[in-house]
PDB file of C-alpha atoms in Angstrom:
ATOM      1  CA  MET R 237       0.000   0.000   0.000  1.00  0.00           C
ATOM      2  CA  LYS R 238       2.860   2.397   0.814  1.00  0.00           C
ATOM      3  CA  ILE R 239       4.328   2.096  -2.711  1.00  0.00           C
ATOM      4  CA  ARG R 240       0.953   2.935  -4.260  1.00  0.00           C
ATOM      5  CA  GLU R 241       0.536   5.932  -1.961  1.00  0.00           C
ATOM      6  CA  ASP R 242       4.003   7.202  -2.856  1.00  0.00           C
ATOM      7  CA  HIS R 243       3.243   6.835  -6.570  1.00  0.00           C
ATOM      8  CA  VAL R 244      -0.032   8.726  -6.267  1.00  0.00           C
ATOM      9  CA  LEU R 245       1.625  11.481  -4.243  1.00  0.00           C
ATOM     10  CA  THR R 246       4.451  11.788  -6.782  1.00  0.00           C
ATOM     11  CA  ILE R 247       1.974  12.177  -9.621  1.00  0.00           C
ATOM     12  CA  ALA R 248       0.060  14.751  -7.576  1.00  0.00           C
ATOM     13  CA  GLU R 249       3.282  16.730  -7.040  1.00  0.00           C
ATOM     14  CA  ILE R 250       4.028  16.640 -10.767  1.00  0.00           C
ATOM     15  CA  VAL R 251       0.490  17.810 -11.563  1.00  0.00           C
ATOM     16  CA  CYS R 252       0.887  20.680  -9.074  1.00  0.00           C
ATOM     17  CA  ASP R 253       4.200  21.671 -10.662  1.00  0.00           C
ATOM     18  CA  ALA R 254       2.677  21.586 -14.148  1.00  0.00           C
ATOM     19  CA  ALA R 255      -0.294  23.682 -13.021  1.00  0.00           C
ATOM     20  CA  ALA R 256       2.016  26.166 -11.286  1.00  0.00           C
ATOM     21  CA  ALA R 257       4.084  26.423 -14.480  1.00  0.00           C
ATOM     22  CA  GLY R 258       0.942  27.263 -16.420  1.00  0.00           C
ATOM     23  CA  ASP R 259      -0.164  29.832 -13.845  1.00  0.00           C
ATOM     24  CA  ALA R 260       3.289  31.424 -13.857  1.00  0.00           C
ATOM     25  CA  ALA R 261       3.307  31.638 -17.649  1.00  0.00           C
ATOM     26  CA  LEU R 262      -0.101  33.284 -17.630  1.00  0.00           C
ATOM     27  CA  ALA R 263       1.302  35.830 -15.180  1.00  0.00           C
ATOM     28  CA  ARG R 264       4.282  36.254 -17.554  1.00  0.00           C
ATOM     29  CA  ASP R 265       6.679  34.977 -14.877  1.00  0.00           C
ATOM     30  CA  PHE R 266       8.565  32.752 -17.282  1.00  0.00           C
ATOM     31  CA  ASP R 267      11.460  32.061 -14.933  1.00  0.00           C
ATOM     32  CA  GLU R 268       9.007  30.570 -12.408  1.00  0.00           C
ATOM     33  CA  ALA R 269       7.410  28.579 -15.230  1.00  0.00           C
ATOM     34  CA  ARG R 270      10.878  27.251 -16.107  1.00  0.00           C
ATOM     35  CA  PHE R 271      11.565  26.352 -12.485  1.00  0.00           C
ATOM     36  CA  ARG R 272       8.268  24.465 -12.136  1.00  0.00           C
ATOM     37  CA  SER R 273       8.783  22.699 -15.455  1.00  0.00           C
ATOM     38  CA  GLN R 274      12.240  21.614 -14.307  1.00  0.00           C
ATOM     39  CA  LEU R 275      10.747  20.215 -11.085  1.00  0.00           C
ATOM     40  CA  ALA R 276       8.077  18.336 -13.029  1.00  0.00           C
ATOM     41  CA  ALA R 277      10.675  16.862 -15.393  1.00  0.00           C
ATOM     42  CA  ALA R 278      12.982  15.784 -12.555  1.00  0.00           C
ATOM     43  CA  ARG R 279      10.183  14.222 -10.502  1.00  0.00           C
ATOM     44  CA  ALA R 280       8.761  12.410 -13.499  1.00  0.00           C
ATOM     45  CA  ASP R 281      12.194  11.106 -14.461  1.00  0.00           C
ATOM     46  CA  ALA R 282      12.869   9.878 -10.913  1.00  0.00           C
ATOM     47  CA  ALA R 283       9.480   8.127 -10.890  1.00  0.00           C
ATOM     48  CA  GLY R 284      10.142   6.424 -14.219  1.00  0.00           C
ATOM     49  CA  LEU R 285       7.384   8.369 -15.994  1.00  0.00           C
ATOM     50  CA  VAL R 286       9.354   8.706 -19.216  1.00  0.00           C
ATOM     51  CA  ASP R 287       6.577  10.240 -21.331  1.00  0.00           C
ATOM     52  CA  VAL R 288       5.822  12.850 -18.676  1.00  0.00           C
ATOM     53  CA  ALA R 289       9.517  13.660 -18.201  1.00  0.00           C
ATOM     54  CA  PHE R 290       9.884  14.067 -21.967  1.00  0.00           C
ATOM     55  CA  ALA R 291       6.822  16.345 -22.227  1.00  0.00           C
ATOM     56  CA  ALA R 292       8.103  18.472 -19.323  1.00  0.00           C
ATOM     57  CA  ALA R 293      11.544  18.673 -20.955  1.00  0.00           C
ATOM     58  CA  LEU R 294       9.950  19.807 -24.225  1.00  0.00           C
ATOM     59  CA  LEU R 295       8.093  22.511 -22.296  1.00  0.00           C
ATOM     60  CA  LEU R 296      11.316  23.600 -20.643  1.00  0.00           C
ATOM     61  CA  GLU R 297      12.961  23.807 -24.062  1.00  0.00           C
ATOM     62  CA  ALA R 298      10.054  25.867 -25.427  1.00  0.00           C
ATOM     63  CA  LEU R 299      10.270  28.243 -22.476  1.00  0.00           C
ATOM     64  CA  GLY R 300      13.876  28.973 -23.440  1.00  0.00           C
ATOM     65  CA  ASP R 301      16.743  30.359 -21.413  1.00  0.00           C
ATOM     66  CA  PRO R 302      16.246  32.208 -18.115  1.00  0.00           C
ATOM     67  CA  GLY R 303      15.518  35.885 -18.543  1.00  0.00           C
ATOM     68  CA  THR R 304      14.227  35.497 -22.105  1.00  0.00           C
ATOM     69  CA  LEU R 305      10.784  35.316 -23.631  1.00  0.00           C
ATOM     70  CA  PRO R 306       9.538  31.836 -24.521  1.00  0.00           C
ATOM     71  CA  LYS R 307       9.695  30.476 -28.025  1.00  0.00           C
ATOM     72  CA  PRO R 308       6.543  30.391 -30.148  1.00  0.00           C
ATOM     73  CA  GLY R 309       4.529  27.271 -29.344  1.00  0.00           C
ATOM     74  CA  TYR R 310       5.232  27.117 -25.613  1.00  0.00           C
ATOM     75  CA  GLY R 311       1.473  27.000 -24.969  1.00  0.00           C
ATOM     76  CA  GLU R 312       1.235  23.902 -27.141  1.00  0.00           C
ATOM     77  CA  ALA R 313       4.056  22.337 -25.102  1.00  0.00           C
ATOM     78  CA  MET R 314       2.121  23.082 -21.892  1.00  0.00           C
ATOM     79  CA  ASN R 315      -0.939  21.456 -23.381  1.00  0.00           C
ATOM     80  CA  ARG R 316       1.088  18.395 -24.370  1.00  0.00           C
ATOM     81  CA  LEU R 317       2.317  18.030 -20.777  1.00  0.00           C
ATOM     82  CA  ALA R 318      -1.254  18.264 -19.500  1.00  0.00           C
ATOM     83  CA  ILE R 319      -2.470  15.643 -21.973  1.00  0.00           C
ATOM     84  CA  THR R 320       0.424  13.339 -21.083  1.00  0.00           C
ATOM     85  CA  LEU R 321      -0.395  13.664 -17.391  1.00  0.00           C
ATOM     86  CA  ASP R 322      -4.045  12.940 -18.142  1.00  0.00           C
ATOM     87  CA  VAL R 323      -3.063   9.723 -19.918  1.00  0.00           C
ATOM     88  CA  VAL R 324      -1.000   8.609 -16.892  1.00  0.00           C
ATOM     89  CA  GLY R 325      -3.910   9.232 -14.538  1.00  0.00           C
ATOM     90  CA  PHE R 326      -4.228   7.427 -11.235  1.00  0.00           C
ATOM     91  CA  ASP R 327      -6.863   5.951  -8.983  1.00  0.00           C
ATOM     92  CA  PRO R 328      -7.506   8.096  -5.921  1.00  0.00           C
ATOM     93  CA  LEU R 329      -6.370   6.648  -2.614  1.00  0.00           C
TER      94      LEU R 329
END
């Protein structure tokens, strides 16, 4: 049961990071969006969620370097991360 709880909590943390990245981008705080995307990618990678880690890495790439404006299509990359997370899904505890 503990392993399942940890998995669900990890996914929840990744979802929170992805949502915070989206909120930050809407507020035009792109450095915060980069930070949250990096967290999502690292957590997904550590959890073995390869597709989620890849989608988060693509978002990070689209957001570009710190202190710069994102590349065109970063919204599409955010949407891809959301869709990938939706596919993973999980059963509530």
